[in-house]
XYZ file of C-alpha atoms in Angstrom:
593
model
C 0.702 -28.418 -0.936
C -2.478 -27.512 0.953
C -4.532 -27.615 -2.230
C -3.670 -31.290 -2.609
C -4.357 -32.057 1.054
C -7.724 -30.334 1.188
C -8.919 -31.913 -2.007
C -11.418 -34.579 -3.040
C -10.836 -36.964 -0.120
C -11.312 -34.107 2.354
C -14.516 -33.152 0.561
C -15.766 -36.736 0.551
C -15.291 -36.827 4.314
C -17.386 -33.679 4.728
C -20.187 -35.133 2.606
C -20.106 -38.474 4.434
C -20.670 -36.775 7.790
C -23.390 -34.508 6.377
C -21.636 -31.125 6.589
C -22.177 -30.540 2.842
C -23.939 -32.423 0.032
C -22.590 -33.649 -3.306
C -23.790 -30.588 -5.240
C -22.078 -28.258 -2.783
C -18.870 -30.297 -2.978
C -18.892 -30.227 -6.786
C -19.409 -26.470 -6.750
C -16.499 -25.975 -4.323
C -14.244 -28.333 -6.307
C -15.010 -26.396 -9.505
C -13.974 -23.139 -7.803
C -10.808 -24.801 -6.484
C -9.945 -26.130 -9.936
C -10.367 -22.675 -11.454
C -8.827 -20.432 -8.796
C -6.925 -22.757 -6.460
C -7.009 -22.436 -2.694
C -7.925 -24.570 0.313
C -11.262 -26.330 0.235
C -12.359 -25.228 3.710
C -11.612 -21.589 2.840
C -13.534 -21.919 -0.441
C -16.543 -23.359 1.364
C -16.524 -20.535 3.906
C -15.695 -17.624 1.553
C -18.376 -18.645 -0.941
C -20.956 -19.168 1.837
C -21.390 -22.828 0.926
C -20.800 -23.909 4.536
C -19.935 -22.220 7.831
C -16.518 -22.741 9.380
C -18.093 -23.629 12.714
C -20.173 -26.450 11.195
C -17.173 -27.784 9.241
C -14.882 -27.902 12.253
C -17.537 -29.105 14.657
C -18.449 -31.949 12.295
C -14.831 -33.021 11.753
C -13.927 -32.721 15.415
C -16.878 -34.867 16.516
C -16.455 -37.462 13.781
C -12.683 -37.898 14.176
C -12.649 -37.378 17.931
C -9.941 -34.731 17.906
C -9.468 -31.387 19.607
C -9.867 -28.038 17.845
C -7.347 -25.206 18.201
C -7.087 -21.517 17.345
C -3.409 -21.164 16.428
C -3.570 -17.405 16.950
C -4.144 -17.977 20.666
C -1.334 -20.544 21.048
C 2.135 -19.769 22.404
C 4.599 -21.945 20.505
C 8.205 -22.286 21.668
C 11.220 -22.244 19.347
C 12.150 -25.728 20.536
C 8.812 -27.121 19.343
C 9.022 -25.243 16.022
C 12.535 -26.566 15.367
C 11.448 -30.138 16.103
C 9.791 -30.533 12.670
C 11.802 -30.157 9.433
C 10.714 -27.071 7.498
C 10.175 -29.076 4.322
C 7.531 -31.216 6.071
C 5.811 -28.146 7.519
C 5.360 -26.775 4.001
C 4.663 -30.100 2.279
C 1.828 -31.054 4.623
C 0.772 -27.536 5.718
C 0.919 -28.247 9.455
C 2.334 -26.431 12.474
C 3.818 -28.067 15.596
C 2.082 -26.607 18.648
C 3.372 -28.334 21.784
C 5.012 -31.484 23.108
C 3.245 -33.296 25.949
C 4.479 -36.532 27.543
C 6.658 -37.246 24.525
C 3.770 -36.709 22.071
C 4.004 -33.865 19.538
C 0.711 -32.067 18.883
C 0.452 -30.555 15.397
C -2.214 -28.239 13.977
C -3.584 -29.305 10.590
C -6.632 -28.439 8.503
C -7.029 -32.068 7.407
C -6.495 -34.463 10.310
C -7.796 -37.300 8.133
C -4.592 -37.191 6.066
C -3.064 -40.186 7.833
C -0.238 -40.529 5.294
C 1.116 -37.127 6.319
C 0.856 -37.958 10.020
C 2.540 -41.346 9.509
C 5.372 -39.724 7.546
C 5.895 -37.137 10.281
C 5.813 -39.807 12.969
C 8.397 -41.884 11.073
C 10.804 -38.941 10.641
C 10.484 -37.710 14.238
C 10.525 -41.177 15.794
C 7.805 -40.069 18.223
C 4.042 -40.115 18.578
C 2.130 -37.361 16.718
C -1.361 -36.111 17.652
C -3.359 -33.923 15.206
C -5.295 -30.820 16.249
C -7.930 -29.346 13.953
C -7.302 -25.777 12.706
C -8.476 -23.519 9.881
C -6.253 -23.616 6.772
C -6.021 -19.815 6.619
C -4.740 -19.711 10.196
C -2.178 -22.397 9.388
C -0.838 -20.469 6.401
C -0.582 -17.349 8.528
C 1.215 -19.251 11.315
C 3.734 -20.811 8.906
C 4.579 -17.379 7.516
C 4.752 -15.884 11.019
C 6.914 -18.561 12.652
C 9.061 -19.786 9.757
C 9.202 -16.726 7.525
C 8.808 -16.030 3.810
C 10.461 -18.672 1.657
C 11.494 -20.741 4.666
C 11.275 -23.959 2.654
C 13.511 -22.445 -0.013
C 16.106 -21.246 2.503
C 15.996 -24.630 4.241
C 16.782 -26.354 0.934
C 19.600 -23.897 0.269
C 21.146 -24.517 3.698
C 21.021 -28.262 3.070
C 22.618 -27.870 -0.372
C 25.387 -25.648 0.960
C 25.902 -27.730 4.096
C 26.576 -24.565 6.120
C 26.997 -24.143 9.861
C 24.041 -22.028 11.022
C 25.902 -21.051 14.188
C 28.612 -19.345 12.131
C 28.496 -15.558 11.674
C 30.330 -15.760 8.354
C 28.126 -14.728 5.447
C 27.722 -17.266 2.673
C 29.733 -16.628 -0.467
C 32.868 -14.554 -0.866
C 33.313 -11.857 -3.508
C 34.336 -14.492 -6.026
C 31.200 -16.650 -5.895
C 28.383 -14.193 -5.042
C 27.416 -13.906 -8.710
C 27.313 -17.697 -9.049
C 25.221 -18.033 -5.874
C 22.827 -15.313 -7.112
C 21.990 -17.592 -10.055
C 21.260 -20.532 -7.724
C 17.728 -21.865 -8.201
C 16.941 -21.453 -4.500
C 18.009 -17.780 -4.459
C 15.980 -17.120 -7.601
C 12.983 -18.834 -6.045
C 13.318 -16.869 -2.791
C 13.422 -13.503 -4.597
C 10.384 -14.527 -6.648
C 8.564 -15.517 -3.426
C 9.306 -12.098 -1.878
C 7.930 -10.290 -4.935
C 4.920 -12.604 -5.154
C 4.164 -12.103 -1.456
C 4.318 -8.318 -1.914
C 1.869 -8.405 -4.824
C -0.489 -10.734 -2.930
C -0.470 -8.369 0.056
C -1.189 -5.290 -2.143
C 2.193 -3.761 -1.260
C 3.387 -0.688 -3.138
C 7.041 -0.974 -2.053
C 9.502 -3.653 -0.929
C 12.307 -2.540 1.423
C 15.324 -4.858 1.723
C 17.616 -3.485 4.438
C 20.892 -5.049 5.654
C 22.062 -4.383 9.215
C 25.010 -5.571 11.273
C 23.367 -8.747 12.531
C 20.195 -9.096 10.439
C 18.544 -8.670 7.065
C 15.150 -6.991 7.224
C 12.425 -7.040 4.572
C 9.441 -4.722 4.912
C 6.362 -4.177 2.747
C 4.533 -0.866 2.450
C 0.827 -1.707 2.503
C -1.798 1.034 2.411
C 0.889 3.596 3.254
C 2.436 1.886 6.306
C 5.466 -0.413 6.556
C 5.042 -3.959 7.869
C 7.998 -6.201 8.622
C 8.024 -9.604 6.974
C 8.955 -12.656 8.995
C 12.147 -14.235 7.621
C 14.047 -17.451 8.309
C 17.027 -16.776 10.631
C 19.477 -18.200 8.080
C 18.518 -15.656 5.419
C 21.167 -13.141 6.499
C 23.852 -15.514 5.243
C 22.571 -15.036 1.697
C 21.868 -11.280 1.684
C 24.644 -10.493 -0.828
C 23.350 -13.143 -3.233
C 19.756 -11.906 -2.835
C 20.757 -8.302 -3.510
C 22.878 -9.360 -6.496
C 19.952 -11.376 -7.883
C 17.674 -8.325 -7.780
C 20.375 -6.169 -9.413
C 20.777 -8.731 -12.207
C 17.010 -8.711 -12.783
C 17.038 -4.884 -12.878
C 19.969 -4.838 -15.340
C 22.295 -3.091 -12.860
C 26.056 -3.365 -12.460
C 26.448 -5.966 -9.699
C 30.156 -5.164 -9.313
C 29.383 -1.559 -8.327
C 28.467 -1.460 -4.643
C 29.732 1.996 -3.672
C 27.322 4.196 -5.631
C 23.504 4.423 -5.819
C 21.915 2.756 -8.837
C 18.479 2.673 -10.425
C 16.938 -0.104 -12.480
C 13.714 -1.587 -13.694
C 12.116 -5.047 -13.730
C 9.027 -6.085 -15.683
C 7.204 -9.195 -14.501
C 3.900 -10.832 -15.374
C 1.760 -12.530 -12.781
C -1.688 -13.967 -13.350
C -2.046 -12.173 -16.676
C -1.162 -8.799 -15.118
C 2.035 -6.918 -15.915
C 3.908 -5.236 -13.079
C 6.592 -2.602 -13.474
C 9.139 -2.704 -10.626
C 11.363 0.379 -10.144
C 14.487 -0.638 -8.215
C 16.752 1.747 -6.288
C 19.936 0.792 -4.418
C 22.056 2.842 -1.994
C 25.261 1.746 -0.212
C 25.266 1.258 3.574
C 28.013 0.032 5.937
C 26.478 -3.470 5.934
C 25.643 -3.878 2.255
C 23.329 -2.289 -0.271
C 19.827 -1.271 0.744
C 17.204 -1.864 -1.944
C 13.760 -0.317 -2.335
C 11.471 -1.603 -5.080
C 8.371 0.358 -6.102
C 5.616 -1.877 -7.516
C 3.465 -0.386 -10.263
C 0.599 -2.200 -11.936
C 1.397 -0.850 -15.399
C -1.526 -2.646 -17.039
C -3.997 -1.879 -14.260
C -7.163 0.123 -14.661
C -6.749 3.818 -13.897
C -9.041 5.435 -11.386
C -11.706 7.788 -12.604
C -12.665 10.896 -10.668
C -15.844 9.336 -9.292
C -13.801 6.575 -7.581
C -11.344 8.887 -5.822
C -13.545 9.401 -2.770
C -14.632 13.011 -3.374
C -17.957 14.044 -1.938
C -20.464 15.506 -4.430
C -19.703 19.153 -3.533
C -15.930 18.732 -3.868
C -16.350 16.728 -7.065
C -18.409 19.539 -8.583
C -15.773 22.153 -7.686
C -12.951 19.993 -9.091
C -14.918 19.363 -12.300
C -15.296 23.109 -12.825
C -11.582 23.682 -12.275
C -10.285 21.002 -14.645
C -12.595 22.090 -17.449
C -11.172 25.618 -17.554
C -9.419 26.592 -20.795
C -6.230 27.942 -19.210
C -4.492 28.456 -15.890
C -2.683 26.327 -13.296
C -4.157 23.678 -11.019
C -1.899 22.480 -8.204
C -2.192 19.221 -6.273
C -0.250 19.281 -2.998
C 0.674 16.745 -0.364
C 3.591 14.584 0.792
C 5.046 11.686 -1.171
C 2.588 8.801 -1.356
C -0.539 10.880 -0.793
C -2.135 9.962 -4.128
C -1.337 13.122 -6.098
C -0.408 11.224 -9.274
C -3.603 9.154 -9.105
C -5.728 12.303 -8.888
C -3.886 13.916 -11.804
C -4.122 10.798 -14.002
C -7.842 10.463 -13.252
C -8.324 14.126 -14.241
C -6.367 13.716 -17.478
C -8.319 10.546 -18.306
C -11.548 12.554 -18.126
C -10.128 15.331 -20.321
C -8.576 12.935 -22.856
C -10.438 13.424 -26.154
C -9.446 13.266 -29.816
C -9.816 17.056 -30.177
C -7.449 17.817 -27.277
C -3.644 17.517 -27.254
C -2.318 16.450 -23.832
C 1.391 16.244 -22.991
C 2.917 15.157 -19.674
C 6.416 15.596 -18.259
C 7.024 13.045 -15.510
C 9.708 11.470 -13.334
C 9.039 8.605 -13.724
C 6.095 7.730 -15.979
C 4.033 5.601 -13.617
C 1.227 4.528 -15.956
C 0.999 4.453 -19.730
C -2.043 6.368 -20.981
C -3.370 5.841 -24.495
C -3.841 9.042 -26.502
C -1.532 11.131 -24.286
C 2.079 12.066 -25.113
C 4.202 11.219 -22.067
C 7.805 12.352 -21.602
C 10.144 11.122 -18.873
C 12.767 13.573 -17.648
C 16.386 12.402 -17.474
C 18.444 14.852 -15.404
C 21.684 12.923 -16.104
C 21.604 14.066 -19.744
C 20.142 17.502 -19.020
C 16.541 16.606 -19.854
C 14.917 18.397 -16.899
C 11.390 19.700 -16.336
C 12.505 23.200 -17.305
C 14.337 22.203 -20.504
C 11.427 20.065 -21.719
C 8.927 22.824 -20.915
C 10.788 25.290 -23.139
C 10.354 22.999 -26.137
C 6.836 21.758 -25.559
C 4.951 24.867 -26.653
C 6.103 24.116 -30.211
C 4.226 20.791 -29.866
C 0.935 22.751 -29.796
C -0.516 21.290 -26.555
C -3.895 22.193 -25.062
C -3.283 20.598 -21.652
C 0.017 19.904 -19.903
C 1.033 17.988 -16.797
C 4.295 18.979 -15.117
C 5.081 16.144 -12.695
C 6.533 18.382 -9.995
C 7.223 22.093 -9.519
C 10.447 21.911 -7.555
C 12.387 25.091 -8.366
C 11.992 28.717 -9.472
C 12.854 28.078 -13.114
C 10.261 25.324 -13.525
C 7.639 27.346 -11.610
C 8.112 30.485 -13.740
C 8.023 28.611 -17.066
C 4.937 26.685 -15.929
C 3.152 29.899 -14.953
C 4.041 31.666 -18.198
C 2.806 28.617 -20.123
C -0.547 28.887 -18.327
C -0.739 32.623 -19.040
C -0.321 31.987 -22.776
C -3.564 30.017 -22.923
C -2.785 26.503 -21.700
C -4.286 24.438 -18.898
C -1.447 23.172 -16.712
C -1.529 20.589 -13.904
C 1.353 20.224 -11.471
C 2.232 19.069 -7.958
C 3.858 20.839 -5.037
C 5.096 19.607 -1.662
C 3.185 21.605 0.958
C 1.222 20.515 4.029
C -2.051 22.130 3.026
C -3.688 23.807 0.040
C -3.330 27.396 1.276
C 0.415 26.927 1.795
C 0.978 26.466 -1.949
C 0.696 30.200 -2.649
C 3.409 31.426 -0.222
C 5.530 28.421 -1.293
C 5.549 29.584 -4.920
C 6.362 33.128 -3.837
C 9.191 31.839 -1.621
C 10.605 30.092 -4.703
C 11.031 33.519 -6.274
C 7.916 33.729 -8.450
C 6.398 37.215 -8.563
C 3.147 37.421 -6.534
C 1.196 38.974 -9.416
C 2.125 36.020 -11.655
C 0.923 33.557 -9.014
C -2.334 35.463 -8.504
C -3.115 35.781 -12.206
C -2.331 32.170 -13.194
C -3.708 29.992 -10.374
C -7.161 28.473 -10.866
C -7.283 26.273 -7.813
C -5.354 24.160 -5.337
C -6.167 20.808 -3.819
C -4.368 19.231 -0.868
C -4.920 15.563 -0.228
C -4.044 12.628 1.985
C -4.898 8.940 1.899
C -6.628 7.213 4.810
C -6.970 3.461 5.129
C -10.428 1.982 4.635
C -11.842 -0.414 7.243
C -11.980 -3.970 5.891
C -15.653 -4.693 5.087
C -15.220 -8.389 5.918
C -14.233 -7.905 9.576
C -15.713 -4.473 10.284
C -17.269 -4.230 13.749
C -18.584 -1.398 15.985
C -16.346 -0.218 18.838
C -16.590 2.229 21.705
C -15.810 5.867 20.974
C -12.033 6.479 21.444
C -12.562 9.589 23.586
C -8.893 10.521 24.060
C -8.194 10.430 20.329
C -11.354 12.379 19.582
C -10.293 15.009 22.111
C -6.870 15.214 20.431
C -8.708 15.939 17.187
C -10.689 18.696 18.887
C -14.022 16.864 19.179
C -16.107 16.915 22.343
C -18.799 14.322 23.278
C -21.559 16.560 21.920
C -19.824 16.519 18.499
C -20.099 12.735 18.094
C -23.382 12.070 19.837
C -25.202 9.375 17.860
C -22.114 8.470 15.798
C -21.188 4.768 15.566
C -17.462 4.080 15.335
C -16.034 1.035 13.592
C -12.787 -0.901 13.419
C -11.546 -3.964 11.535
C -10.850 -7.009 13.734
C -8.457 -8.515 11.175
C -9.210 -11.425 8.845
C -7.768 -13.446 5.981
C -9.167 -10.987 3.414
C -7.241 -8.021 4.834
C -4.174 -10.080 5.867
C -5.217 -9.456 9.495
C -4.493 -5.717 9.241
C -8.084 -4.548 9.793
C -7.870 -2.293 6.728
C -8.240 -2.950 3.026
C -7.397 -0.222 0.525
C -7.304 3.543 0.883
C -9.463 6.507 -0.022
C -8.708 10.200 -0.387
C -9.538 13.110 1.872
C -9.308 16.547 0.317
C -8.883 20.253 1.011
C -10.010 22.209 -2.034
C -9.346 25.919 -2.612
C -10.793 27.592 -5.713
C -8.729 30.767 -6.164
C -11.219 33.628 -5.769
C -10.511 37.343 -6.119
C -10.163 37.641 -2.334
C -7.435 34.994 -2.340
C -5.702 36.625 -5.328
C -5.544 39.885 -3.369
C -3.940 38.050 -0.437
C -1.365 36.494 -2.800
C -0.378 39.901 -4.156
C 0.015 41.153 -0.564
C 2.286 38.150 0.198
C -0.067 37.024 2.980
C 0.763 33.957 5.063
C -0.695 30.509 4.486
C -2.692 30.821 7.714
C -4.362 34.028 6.483
C -5.195 32.439 3.140
C -6.553 29.334 4.878
C -8.748 31.479 7.130
C -10.340 33.167 4.126
C -10.782 29.831 2.325
C -12.542 28.375 5.392
C -14.797 31.442 5.586
C -15.684 30.817 1.942
C -16.747 27.257 2.760
C -13.602 25.156 2.345
C -13.529 21.886 4.300
C -10.141 21.197 5.864
C -8.482 17.783 5.617
C -9.556 17.064 9.195
C -13.171 18.083 8.567
C -13.299 16.056 5.366
C -11.811 13.042 7.130
C -14.271 13.398 10.019
C -17.108 12.917 7.533
C -15.425 9.662 6.427
C -15.268 8.519 10.076
C -18.961 9.294 10.610
C -19.791 7.346 7.447
C -18.006 4.303 8.927
C -15.415 4.274 6.137
C -12.295 4.793 8.256
C -11.225 5.014 11.889
C -10.480 7.841 14.297
C -6.924 6.446 14.618
C -6.400 6.903 10.884
C -7.771 10.432 10.905
C -5.512 11.392 13.812
C -2.470 9.800 12.158
C -2.991 11.658 8.899
C -4.193 15.096 10.096
C -2.716 15.562 13.582
C -0.308 18.278 12.444
C -3.200 20.416 11.129
C -5.334 20.364 14.280
C -3.723 23.235 16.204
C -3.626 25.612 13.229
C -7.268 24.920 12.364
C -8.280 25.386 16.003
C -6.687 28.851 16.171
C -8.267 29.858 12.857
C -11.683 28.592 14.004
C -11.378 30.573 17.255
C -10.612 33.740 15.278
C -13.569 33.064 13.004
C -15.849 32.539 16.029
C -14.833 35.941 17.437
C -15.637 37.512 14.117
C -18.625 35.338 13.237
C -20.630 38.216 11.793
C -17.937 38.910 9.219
C -18.285 36.207 6.573
C -16.384 36.722 3.343
C -18.410 35.730 0.327
C -16.369 33.976 -2.340
C -17.635 32.559 -5.600
C -15.921 30.240 -8.013
C -15.511 32.093 -11.290
C -16.265 30.186 -14.497
């Protein structure tokens, strides 16, 4: 492993050539002993030494060439020339063959035992090139794929013909193969990789001539590099996950749901597994939940002070409905949990109805609906009033029955939180009316509505200024005079952010306190556009306007803002033009306590 290669002997070399001193080496070795990792990365990340001085010192002392693997074009022939097990054992990457000599990138070119071993196996001369350990790890994952050493061992054990299109294992031995140590290890590597990369979902998708694995990171899907031979073992991999999730592995024709609990580094993760049949095998999606993780509080959600103040007023009302809207994966549950955490006191009874329960919250009664046995949102709601709650959370308002019971619950003196799938905040009112709820009930029960999206945050470690993306800004409706003096930023990509340029997400919000003017529009069955116009006249910031403030603050990029709010631009533009024509007519709205 790389930790063993870049260990004490590597450190002694750095001290002998004067790159670091003994105290600095001892400090780095202590960090490595506690947390693991490559010594050169530890020195750089902890600002003990600069990468340039490390590599320059080694290159000069050993008389070898340096290389940036990211800039190299490596052929398949060269990659296949070194056994995968040696690539992983010695953490090196073959780069090119020149005059019969194989050049390999390594972070520790002083490890002569590794080079001698490689030279003996290949029966050819080997020349080391100096590279950064983080770049080598990235290159191994890129060129050989996740778990390539595991798959290589499995291929050797099975003695299979890689040119054959026949999938490994018939119906009779798939279960036995799924218990093979190499298959178990590969599945564990996939899950570990997902957690390391901050993924929220793992997609395992079989196709006619390939098996694809993708991770959803910060809201977007990224395809994982896999060894070519992995498709042979897709049935065993899928069966292994189904066994872990306590599913019926013999049933491949119907969708199934399961659950896996794993612990990693002292943290417990709850994995929700869903399978659906496809013509080429079962497709699996696994949602990763950090069940023991710290919940967000409202101050960490990314609300600006004005929006935070409005939201605080809404959630501290004694009764009424508060709706959080947005598509799946927009952070609605996080906002609701953060709100409940603030309201959670010993003198308040809080009950939630969820599907599923994503995080366990101490002091709050949480109920998971089970439609298969008739335990739906509506049926649970009918019984909950006898539990004497003060505050309730209804996970989703998805039909007329649930909406009407929720509204009547709010009208009887309870504070109710719920979610709704609409594109913006103003659209929630006509959506409820379209469900069949009487307009006067909507108008009398609603306290406020918040629409939200999540935008990716620029990685602080590789953040750098860039030129203004004028075409994208124009698509968002901004002219040069609107961004005069604004500095735009973008992440270049680094080890910290897995070379994505982004690290984490933050919320952008559209908040509508329901004033008397808006109640009147609800009773008249006005459109969402009309309601949005009035809300904007009363001072509401749209998702685009809120996100623009995040761009100006250097928190996110114009590309992110356009990706998340593009569909709202044209509607907002038409409303703004109408408001400009009628600029003297400003509707005064006040949040009522």
